[in-house]
Amino acid sequence: MSARPNTAAIAVSVAESADPCCAAPLPVLGRDVTVPLVTGGEVTYAALDYAASAPALQRVWDDVAAYAPYYGSVHRGAGYLSQLSTDLFENSRVTVAEFLDCRPGDQVVFTRSTTDSLNLLARVVPADCEVFVFETEHHASLLPWQDARVTYLNAPRTPAQAVETLERALADRDPYGPALVCVTGASNVTGELWPVKELAAAAHAHGARIVLDAAQLAPHHPVSVKELDVDWVAFSGHKLYAPFGSGVLAGRSDWLQEAEPYLAGGGASRKVARRADGGVDVEWHTTAARHEAGSPNVIGVYSIASACKALTEAGFDQLVAREQHLIDTVRAGLAEVPEVKVLSLFGDDAPRVGVISFVVEGWNSSHFAAALSAEYGIGVRDGLFCAHPLVRTLLGSEAQDPGECGAPEAAPGERSLNAIRVSFGAGTPDEHVERFVGAVKELVRDGAQWKYRTEDGRCVPDRG
């Protein structure tokens, strides 16, 4: 059933390269797609919005296509295809646990996304739990804790300050009640790596637990639950080169087992019986199934497992080294443009993944991003990146020039505060980042070749 591309050859092609900058990117879907330019002609699309959704690896797509004819119900059927699909689903759980280097006894729960994973965890924390979260978090990490006692921590300006800020906050809490710290591994705005291991040590020293939002970290760096000593980790398949809308929450089982199911329904229940008084008694599963009610997204789960295998076989050392070459190329190019300001919490020397946000003097970011797309075939992101407090902190009080289009998030009469984000990873060719750097320089020097207007909240070429 598993007719796969030669993943061993892929791994060798990366590992044998003496110079990481010359290593080939991993094959991804869409690498040969061409898009029209508003100025005429077509160009190969440069997908530089990996932080939102990374393109699917070709390996993942081929694995899913090989499985598709064998698709069947999971945990429900006696037939061969059902049994095969169940084995594939549960083996995927094992693969993800190995990818994350989980501890014995940890549970891997499949969800829809990082957002879904963190909302699940928010539902199972003890009723008197106090949650600590930095204002720099993505909304998926910032917002799910509304039913808990939440302490929001100010944006730190160094990794050491992040640890000190957390330690001070934890020292002031009730030492006898449960507590949880939620922190990102890599910022979806600046790409900067956070001191997760040190934050975990601080949390545990004060009797708190910690959950790692690895949505932006797992696609770029190895994540070891054991080494980082985090209690849970959450990530999304669509950022890990796996399509179909699945996610993962992995970690300690006790809070998960003690809480009511995230969703009530088939699959979560072990036994259901009517009572004499007309009600219903339910015995819930104590395994991961407790929080996986309903028919699971088997293809989405399998695609995550396939991506985990592909990244592991390619070798993170080489992937990280090659990505650093791309980061250096972009940062060096942007540094040559005085009008460009790169956003950063921890400074230029901070280690980071392939996520860089910036603003351009004299341009509204929406206008600039639209011109990159329409005139150069380059896809980036503009806005506040679902991390509004962080971006507003980084941008300060400086309003951007209005340009020909306003920011999608800005209501009429409000200041326009938005930025441009370029992001890339294992599937990005050198040509894409080189074209991006050249386009930034050309737009700043010569301006846009086309006129733009705001339509349905977006900046688009004016074709009228």
Short mmCIF file of C-alpha atoms in Angstrom, two decimals:
data_model
loop_
_atom_site.label_atom_id
_atom_site.label_comp_id
_atom_site.label_asym_id
_atom_site.label_seq_id
_atom_site.Cartn_x
_atom_site.Cartn_y
_atom_site.Cartn_z
CA MET A 1 0.00 0.00 0.00
CA SER A 2 2.78 2.43 0.85
CA ALA A 3 4.32 3.38 -2.47
CA ARG A 4 6.43 6.31 -1.31
CA PRO A 5 8.97 8.63 -2.86
CA ASN A 6 12.58 7.78 -2.15
CA THR A 7 12.88 9.49 1.22
CA ALA A 8 16.29 7.96 1.76
CA ALA A 9 17.51 9.76 -1.32
CA ILE A 10 16.04 13.01 -0.02
CA ALA A 11 17.86 12.55 3.28
CA VAL A 12 21.15 11.79 1.52
CA SER A 13 20.84 14.80 -0.79
CA VAL A 14 20.64 17.04 2.27
CA ALA A 15 23.09 15.24 4.52
CA GLU A 16 25.84 14.87 1.92
CA SER A 17 26.02 18.58 1.19
CA ALA A 18 29.21 19.94 2.71
CA ASP A 19 27.86 23.49 2.56
CA PRO A 20 24.39 23.90 4.15
CA CYS A 21 23.64 26.87 1.92
CA CYS A 22 23.86 24.56 -1.06
CA ALA A 23 21.57 21.85 0.34
CA ALA A 24 18.44 21.32 -1.72
CA PRO A 25 15.11 22.36 -0.20
CA LEU A 26 12.69 19.56 0.57
CA PRO A 27 10.21 19.04 -2.28
CA VAL A 28 6.87 20.70 -1.55
CA LEU A 29 3.62 20.98 -3.46
CA GLY A 30 3.20 24.15 -5.49
CA ARG A 31 6.88 24.69 -6.14
CA ASP A 32 6.24 25.04 -9.89
CA VAL A 33 2.98 27.01 -9.74
CA THR A 34 3.00 30.17 -11.85
CA VAL A 35 0.92 33.27 -11.12
CA PRO A 36 0.03 36.28 -13.29
CA LEU A 37 1.61 39.66 -12.68
CA VAL A 38 -0.49 42.81 -12.91
CA THR A 39 2.25 44.30 -15.07
CA GLY A 40 1.99 41.43 -17.55
CA GLY A 41 3.36 37.94 -17.89
CA GLU A 42 3.70 35.18 -15.29
CA VAL A 43 6.27 34.13 -12.72
CA THR A 44 6.82 31.13 -10.47
CA TYR A 45 5.08 31.87 -7.19
CA ALA A 46 7.36 32.59 -4.23
CA ALA A 47 5.48 31.28 -1.18
CA LEU A 48 6.95 33.22 1.73
CA ASP A 49 4.09 32.91 4.20
CA TYR A 50 5.13 29.67 5.92
CA ALA A 51 4.31 31.05 9.36
CA ALA A 52 0.62 31.07 8.40
CA SER A 53 0.52 27.75 6.50
CA ALA A 54 3.50 25.93 5.08
CA PRO A 55 3.10 24.11 1.76
CA ALA A 56 2.63 20.36 2.07
CA LEU A 57 5.70 18.23 1.59
CA GLN A 58 5.56 16.10 -1.54
CA ARG A 59 6.38 13.12 0.68
CA VAL A 60 3.29 13.80 2.80
CA TRP A 61 1.04 14.12 -0.23
CA ASP A 62 2.37 10.88 -1.73
CA ASP A 63 1.88 9.01 1.54
CA VAL A 64 -1.70 10.22 1.84
CA ALA A 65 -2.42 9.36 -1.79
CA ALA A 66 -1.07 5.85 -1.23
CA TYR A 67 -3.34 5.39 1.79
CA ALA A 68 -6.48 6.97 0.29
CA PRO A 69 -7.84 3.80 -1.44
CA TYR A 70 -7.66 2.01 1.92
CA TYR A 71 -9.60 4.70 3.78
CA GLY A 72 -12.05 3.29 6.32
CA SER A 73 -13.77 4.04 9.63
CA VAL A 74 -11.61 4.18 12.74
CA HIS A 75 -12.29 2.28 15.99
CA ARG A 76 -15.71 1.39 14.64
CA GLY A 77 -15.56 -1.46 12.14
CA ALA A 78 -14.67 -5.14 11.89
CA GLY A 79 -13.73 -4.94 8.21
CA TYR A 80 -10.18 -5.04 6.91
CA LEU A 81 -10.06 -1.39 5.81
CA SER A 82 -11.43 -0.25 9.14
CA GLN A 83 -8.83 -2.27 11.00
CA LEU A 84 -6.08 -1.01 8.72
CA SER A 85 -7.18 2.61 9.21
CA THR A 86 -7.34 2.13 12.97
CA ASP A 87 -3.79 0.76 13.00
CA LEU A 88 -2.59 3.65 10.87
CA PHE A 89 -4.30 6.17 13.17
CA GLU A 90 -2.83 4.69 16.35
CA ASN A 91 0.61 4.18 14.81
CA SER A 92 0.55 7.86 13.87
CA ARG A 93 0.11 8.61 17.57
CA VAL A 94 3.28 6.62 18.28
CA THR A 95 5.17 8.45 15.52
CA VAL A 96 4.21 11.85 16.92
CA ALA A 97 5.23 10.80 20.44
CA GLU A 98 8.64 9.75 19.10
CA PHE A 99 8.98 12.99 17.12
CA LEU A 100 8.35 14.98 20.31
CA ASP A 101 10.51 12.68 22.47
CA CYS A 102 7.66 12.24 24.93
CA ARG A 103 8.00 10.64 28.35
CA PRO A 104 6.53 7.23 29.18
CA GLY A 105 2.93 7.77 30.18
CA ASP A 106 2.47 10.98 28.18
CA GLN A 107 -0.64 11.15 26.02
CA VAL A 108 -0.86 12.36 22.43
CA VAL A 109 -4.29 13.84 21.71
CA PHE A 110 -5.19 14.73 18.14
CA THR A 111 -7.03 18.01 17.69
CA ARG A 112 -7.83 20.42 14.86
CA SER A 113 -4.95 22.88 15.41
CA THR A 114 -2.74 24.56 17.99
CA THR A 115 -5.67 26.81 18.87
CA ASP A 116 -7.88 23.78 19.44
CA SER A 117 -5.15 22.08 21.51
CA LEU A 118 -4.73 25.04 23.84
CA ASN A 119 -8.47 25.49 24.20
CA LEU A 120 -8.68 21.81 25.13
CA LEU A 121 -6.03 22.30 27.80
CA ALA A 122 -7.84 25.40 29.06
CA ARG A 123 -10.94 23.23 29.52
CA VAL A 124 -9.12 20.61 31.63
CA VAL A 125 -7.05 22.78 33.98
CA PRO A 126 -8.21 22.56 37.61
CA ALA A 127 -10.92 25.04 38.54
CA ASP A 128 -8.63 27.03 40.86
CA CYS A 129 -5.67 27.07 38.46
CA GLU A 130 -3.77 30.33 37.91
CA VAL A 131 -2.41 30.83 34.41
CA PHE A 132 0.62 32.97 33.51
CA VAL A 133 1.05 34.12 29.93
CA PHE A 134 3.18 36.81 28.28
CA GLU A 135 1.41 39.52 26.29
CA THR A 136 3.72 38.59 23.41
CA GLU A 137 1.84 35.36 22.71
CA HIS A 138 -0.18 34.52 19.62
CA HIS A 139 -3.90 34.82 20.32
CA ALA A 140 -4.13 31.01 20.33
CA SER A 141 -2.01 31.08 23.51
CA LEU A 142 -3.24 34.41 24.87
CA LEU A 143 -7.02 34.00 24.79
CA PRO A 144 -8.17 30.47 25.77
CA TRP A 145 -7.75 31.02 29.53
CA GLN A 146 -10.72 33.31 30.07
CA ASP A 147 -12.30 30.98 32.66
CA ALA A 148 -9.12 30.79 34.75
CA ARG A 149 -7.31 33.33 36.89
CA VAL A 150 -4.94 34.84 34.34
CA THR A 151 -1.85 36.93 34.96
CA TYR A 152 -0.64 38.66 31.79
CA LEU A 153 3.09 39.38 31.82
CA ASN A 154 4.68 42.37 30.08
CA ALA A 155 6.81 41.88 26.98
CA PRO A 156 10.42 41.11 27.97
CA ARG A 157 13.30 42.66 26.05
CA THR A 158 15.82 39.85 26.62
CA PRO A 159 15.49 36.11 27.20
CA ALA A 160 16.93 36.59 30.68
CA GLN A 161 14.31 39.22 31.43
CA ALA A 162 11.60 36.77 30.35
CA VAL A 163 12.80 34.27 32.96
CA GLU A 164 13.13 36.97 35.65
CA THR A 165 9.65 38.31 34.90
CA LEU A 166 8.12 34.85 35.21
CA GLU A 167 10.01 34.06 38.40
CA ARG A 168 8.80 37.28 40.05
CA ALA A 169 5.20 36.59 39.04
CA LEU A 170 5.31 32.99 40.25
CA ALA A 171 6.90 33.99 43.56
CA ASP A 172 3.84 36.15 44.31
CA ARG A 173 1.26 33.44 43.63
CA ASP A 174 -0.51 31.15 46.06
CA PRO A 175 2.12 28.40 46.51
CA TYR A 176 -0.48 25.72 47.24
CA GLY A 177 -2.78 26.11 44.26
CA PRO A 178 -2.23 24.70 40.75
CA ALA A 179 -0.58 26.98 38.20
CA LEU A 180 0.19 26.82 34.50
CA VAL A 181 2.60 28.83 32.36
CA CYS A 182 1.90 29.15 28.62
CA VAL A 183 4.77 30.22 26.40
CA THR A 184 5.74 30.13 22.75
CA GLY A 185 8.84 28.38 21.47
CA ALA A 186 9.39 30.80 18.58
CA SER A 187 7.52 34.04 17.98
CA ASN A 188 5.18 34.10 15.00
CA VAL A 189 6.03 37.81 14.61
CA THR A 190 9.79 38.10 15.12
CA GLY A 191 10.85 34.46 14.75
CA GLU A 192 12.94 34.80 17.91
CA LEU A 193 13.50 31.70 20.02
CA TRP A 194 12.30 31.84 23.61
CA PRO A 195 14.24 30.33 26.55
CA VAL A 196 11.80 27.46 26.98
CA LYS A 197 14.04 25.21 29.06
CA GLU A 198 14.85 28.01 31.49
CA LEU A 199 11.20 29.05 31.72
CA ALA A 200 10.21 25.44 32.38
CA ALA A 201 12.79 25.23 35.18
CA ALA A 202 11.42 28.45 36.70
CA ALA A 203 7.86 27.17 36.48
CA HIS A 204 8.67 23.85 38.12
CA ALA A 205 10.76 25.50 40.85
CA HIS A 206 7.61 27.37 41.89
CA GLY A 207 5.28 24.37 41.63
CA ALA A 208 3.75 25.36 38.29
CA ARG A 209 3.37 23.44 35.06
CA ILE A 210 4.16 24.71 31.58
CA VAL A 211 2.69 24.25 28.12
CA LEU A 212 4.77 25.01 25.02
CA ASP A 213 3.13 26.51 21.95
CA ALA A 214 5.39 24.90 19.35
CA ALA A 215 3.41 25.95 16.27
CA GLN A 216 6.36 28.00 14.96
CA LEU A 217 9.11 25.94 16.57
CA ALA A 218 8.36 22.34 15.58
CA PRO A 219 8.63 22.95 11.79
CA HIS A 220 12.10 24.47 12.21
CA HIS A 221 13.82 22.85 15.20
CA PRO A 222 13.64 19.52 17.02
CA VAL A 223 11.30 19.64 20.02
CA SER A 224 12.06 17.28 22.92
CA VAL A 225 9.51 17.16 25.72
CA LYS A 226 12.09 15.40 27.89
CA GLU A 227 14.97 17.79 27.25
CA LEU A 228 12.92 20.98 27.51
CA ASP A 229 11.07 19.47 30.50
CA VAL A 230 7.72 20.93 29.46
CA ASP A 231 4.49 19.41 30.68
CA TRP A 232 2.61 19.76 27.38
CA VAL A 233 3.36 20.78 23.83
CA ALA A 234 0.90 21.92 21.17
CA PHE A 235 1.39 22.35 17.42
CA SER A 236 -0.49 22.37 14.11
CA GLY A 237 -0.08 20.12 11.10
CA HIS A 238 -0.60 22.91 8.58
CA LYS A 239 2.57 24.65 9.78
CA LEU A 240 4.49 21.36 9.78
CA TYR A 241 4.11 20.78 6.02
CA ALA A 242 0.99 18.65 6.58
CA PRO A 243 -2.39 19.76 5.21
CA PHE A 244 -5.93 18.83 6.24
CA GLY A 245 -6.38 20.71 9.54
CA SER A 246 -5.09 18.53 12.35
CA GLY A 247 -3.18 19.40 15.48
CA VAL A 248 -1.57 17.84 18.52
CA LEU A 249 -1.64 18.26 22.28
CA ALA A 250 0.92 15.97 23.91
CA GLY A 251 1.99 15.67 27.51
CA ARG A 252 1.01 14.68 31.00
CA SER A 253 -2.15 12.61 31.28
CA ASP A 254 -3.43 13.38 34.79
CA TRP A 255 -5.28 16.65 34.14
CA LEU A 256 -6.58 15.21 30.86
CA GLN A 257 -7.92 12.09 32.56
CA GLU A 258 -9.45 13.88 35.53
CA ALA A 259 -11.44 16.44 33.53
CA GLU A 260 -14.70 16.04 31.70
CA PRO A 261 -14.24 15.35 27.98
CA TYR A 262 -13.54 18.34 25.76
CA LEU A 263 -16.35 17.10 23.50
CA ALA A 264 -19.06 14.69 24.59
CA GLY A 265 -19.98 11.98 22.14
CA GLY A 266 -19.08 8.70 20.52
CA GLY A 267 -15.48 7.64 20.87
CA ALA A 268 -14.99 9.52 24.15
CA SER A 269 -17.39 7.23 26.02
CA ARG A 270 -16.55 3.71 27.12
CA LYS A 271 -20.03 2.80 28.38
CA VAL A 272 -23.41 4.58 28.38
CA ALA A 273 -26.47 3.27 30.22
CA ARG A 274 -29.91 4.55 31.11
CA ARG A 275 -30.70 5.02 34.79
CA ALA A 276 -33.94 4.09 36.50
CA ASP A 277 -34.74 7.76 36.98
CA GLY A 278 -34.59 8.31 33.22
CA GLY A 279 -31.13 9.87 33.11
CA VAL A 280 -27.92 8.56 31.56
CA ASP A 281 -24.76 7.25 33.22
CA VAL A 282 -21.56 7.64 31.24
CA GLU A 283 -18.17 6.03 31.77
CA TRP A 284 -15.54 7.99 29.84
CA HIS A 285 -12.31 6.66 28.39
CA THR A 286 -9.11 7.37 30.34
CA THR A 287 -6.93 7.27 27.22
CA ALA A 288 -6.47 10.05 24.65
CA ALA A 289 -9.81 8.97 23.18
CA ARG A 290 -11.47 10.78 26.11
CA HIS A 291 -10.88 14.07 24.26
CA GLU A 292 -11.25 12.81 20.68
CA ALA A 293 -15.02 12.39 20.41
CA GLY A 294 -16.49 11.87 16.96
CA SER A 295 -14.96 10.38 13.84
CA PRO A 296 -11.34 11.53 13.72
CA ASN A 297 -9.54 13.20 10.85
CA VAL A 298 -7.54 10.10 9.90
CA ILE A 299 -5.96 11.62 6.81
CA GLY A 300 -4.98 14.76 8.72
CA VAL A 301 -3.44 12.71 11.52
CA TYR A 302 -1.55 10.49 9.06
CA SER A 303 -0.27 13.56 7.24
CA ILE A 304 1.20 14.89 10.51
CA ALA A 305 2.92 11.55 11.15
CA SER A 306 4.29 11.51 7.61
CA ALA A 307 5.66 15.04 8.01
CA CYS A 308 7.28 14.09 11.32
CA LYS A 309 9.03 11.17 9.62
CA ALA A 310 10.11 13.26 6.64
CA LEU A 311 11.67 16.00 8.78
CA THR A 312 13.39 13.47 11.02
CA GLU A 313 14.82 11.55 8.05
CA ALA A 314 16.03 14.75 6.37
CA GLY A 315 17.93 15.67 9.53
CA PHE A 316 17.19 18.78 11.58
CA ASP A 317 20.85 19.75 11.80
CA GLN A 318 21.01 20.26 8.05
CA LEU A 319 17.54 21.82 7.88
CA VAL A 320 18.43 24.33 10.59
CA ALA A 321 21.76 25.17 8.94
CA ARG A 322 20.16 25.75 5.56
CA GLU A 323 17.38 27.87 7.04
CA GLN A 324 19.96 29.98 8.85
CA HIS A 325 21.54 30.69 5.47
CA LEU A 326 18.15 31.94 4.21
CA ILE A 327 17.66 34.04 7.35
CA ASP A 328 21.09 35.60 6.90
CA THR A 329 20.32 36.37 3.24
CA VAL A 330 17.06 38.15 4.08
CA ARG A 331 18.40 40.05 7.08
CA ALA A 332 21.52 41.18 5.23
CA GLY A 333 19.42 42.35 2.28
CA LEU A 334 16.95 44.27 4.45
CA ALA A 335 19.83 45.86 6.38
CA GLU A 336 20.94 47.50 3.13
CA VAL A 337 17.65 49.45 2.93
CA PRO A 338 17.64 52.32 5.46
CA GLU A 339 13.88 52.73 5.13
CA VAL A 340 13.28 49.20 6.46
CA LYS A 341 12.87 48.60 10.19
CA VAL A 342 12.95 44.96 11.31
CA LEU A 343 10.86 44.23 14.41
CA SER A 344 12.58 42.51 17.32
CA LEU A 345 12.12 41.92 21.03
CA PHE A 346 15.51 40.45 21.87
CA GLY A 347 17.81 42.27 19.44
CA ASP A 348 19.71 41.48 16.25
CA ASP A 349 21.84 38.71 17.76
CA ALA A 350 18.91 36.66 19.06
CA PRO A 351 18.59 33.18 17.51
CA ARG A 352 15.48 32.82 15.40
CA VAL A 353 13.57 30.74 12.90
CA GLY A 354 12.66 31.85 9.39
CA VAL A 355 10.08 34.46 10.41
CA ILE A 356 10.90 38.16 9.98
CA SER A 357 8.52 41.12 10.33
CA PHE A 358 9.29 44.67 9.29
CA VAL A 359 7.86 48.05 8.29
CA VAL A 360 8.96 50.36 5.50
CA GLU A 361 9.18 54.11 5.93
CA GLY A 362 6.87 55.88 3.51
CA TRP A 363 4.69 52.83 2.96
CA ASN A 364 1.64 51.34 4.56
CA SER A 365 2.41 47.67 5.07
CA SER A 366 -0.77 46.50 3.32
CA HIS A 367 0.17 48.49 0.25
CA PHE A 368 3.71 47.13 0.25
CA ALA A 369 2.58 43.50 0.62
CA ALA A 370 0.04 43.93 -2.17
CA ALA A 371 2.73 45.27 -4.49
CA LEU A 372 5.04 42.34 -3.68
CA SER A 373 2.26 39.97 -4.72
CA ALA A 374 0.85 41.73 -7.75
CA GLU A 375 4.12 42.92 -9.29
CA TYR A 376 6.60 40.23 -8.23
CA GLY A 377 4.58 37.08 -7.51
CA ILE A 378 5.72 37.01 -3.88
CA GLY A 379 3.30 35.96 -1.16
CA VAL A 380 3.90 37.47 2.29
CA ARG A 381 1.59 38.45 5.16
CA ASP A 382 0.63 41.90 6.39
CA GLY A 383 -1.30 42.96 9.47
CA LEU A 384 -0.95 42.22 13.18
CA PHE A 385 -0.53 38.44 12.75
CA CYS A 386 -3.02 37.37 15.46
CA ALA A 387 -0.58 38.80 18.00
CA HIS A 388 -2.02 42.31 18.36
CA PRO A 389 -0.50 43.25 21.75
CA LEU A 390 2.98 42.19 20.64
CA VAL A 391 2.92 43.98 17.28
CA ARG A 392 1.51 47.13 18.85
CA THR A 393 4.31 47.01 21.44
CA LEU A 394 6.94 46.59 18.74
CA LEU A 395 5.51 49.34 16.55
CA GLY A 396 5.03 51.74 19.45
CA SER A 397 3.00 54.85 18.79
CA GLU A 398 4.30 55.57 15.32
CA ALA A 399 1.46 55.56 12.79
CA GLN A 400 2.34 54.39 9.32
CA ASP A 401 1.99 56.48 6.21
CA PRO A 402 -1.43 55.84 4.68
CA GLY A 403 -0.19 54.82 1.24
CA GLU A 404 -2.86 53.92 -1.28
CA CYS A 405 -4.43 51.29 1.01
CA GLY A 406 -5.01 51.09 4.73
CA ALA A 407 -4.40 48.24 7.12
CA PRO A 408 -7.15 45.59 7.16
CA GLU A 409 -7.33 45.77 10.97
CA ALA A 410 -7.71 49.56 11.11
CA ALA A 411 -11.26 50.85 11.46
CA PRO A 412 -12.14 54.22 9.90
CA GLY A 413 -10.48 57.00 11.85
CA GLU A 414 -8.01 54.70 13.65
CA ARG A 415 -4.25 54.86 13.31
CA SER A 416 -2.87 52.39 10.82
CA LEU A 417 -0.67 49.95 12.71
CA ASN A 418 0.43 46.92 10.75
CA ALA A 419 3.59 45.21 9.56
CA ILE A 420 4.87 42.92 6.81
CA ARG A 421 5.93 39.37 7.62
CA VAL A 422 8.12 37.17 5.44
CA SER A 423 8.50 33.54 6.49
CA PHE A 424 10.11 30.46 4.98
CA GLY A 425 11.40 27.01 5.77
CA ALA A 426 12.50 23.61 4.53
CA GLY A 427 10.82 23.94 1.13
CA THR A 428 12.04 27.45 0.24
CA PRO A 429 14.47 27.78 -2.69
CA ASP A 430 17.22 30.38 -2.50
CA GLU A 431 15.70 32.14 -5.51
CA HIS A 432 12.54 32.99 -3.58
CA VAL A 433 14.32 34.89 -0.82
CA GLU A 434 16.71 36.50 -3.31
CA ARG A 435 13.74 37.69 -5.39
CA PHE A 436 12.10 39.02 -2.25
CA VAL A 437 15.16 41.02 -1.23
CA GLY A 438 15.49 42.42 -4.75
CA ALA A 439 11.79 43.36 -4.84
CA VAL A 440 11.99 45.19 -1.51
CA LYS A 441 14.95 47.24 -2.73
CA GLU A 442 13.24 48.02 -6.04
CA LEU A 443 9.92 49.04 -4.48
CA VAL A 444 11.62 51.33 -1.97
CA ARG A 445 13.80 52.88 -4.66
CA ASP A 446 11.32 53.21 -7.53
CA GLY A 447 7.88 52.86 -5.95
CA ALA A 448 5.05 50.64 -7.15
CA GLN A 449 4.39 50.36 -10.88
CA TRP A 450 0.63 50.08 -10.36
CA LYS A 451 -2.08 51.92 -8.49
CA TYR A 452 -3.89 50.17 -5.61
CA ARG A 453 -7.13 50.60 -3.71
CA THR A 454 -8.90 49.10 -0.70
CA GLU A 455 -11.54 46.48 -1.47
CA ASP A 456 -13.31 44.43 1.20
CA GLY A 457 -10.65 45.42 3.68
CA ARG A 458 -7.76 44.35 1.46
CA CYS A 459 -5.31 46.29 -0.65
CA VAL A 460 -5.68 45.21 -4.28
CA PRO A 461 -4.51 46.42 -7.70
CA ASP A 462 -6.82 49.06 -9.17
CA ARG A 463 -7.92 47.61 -12.47
CA GLY A 464 -10.56 50.26 -13.13
#
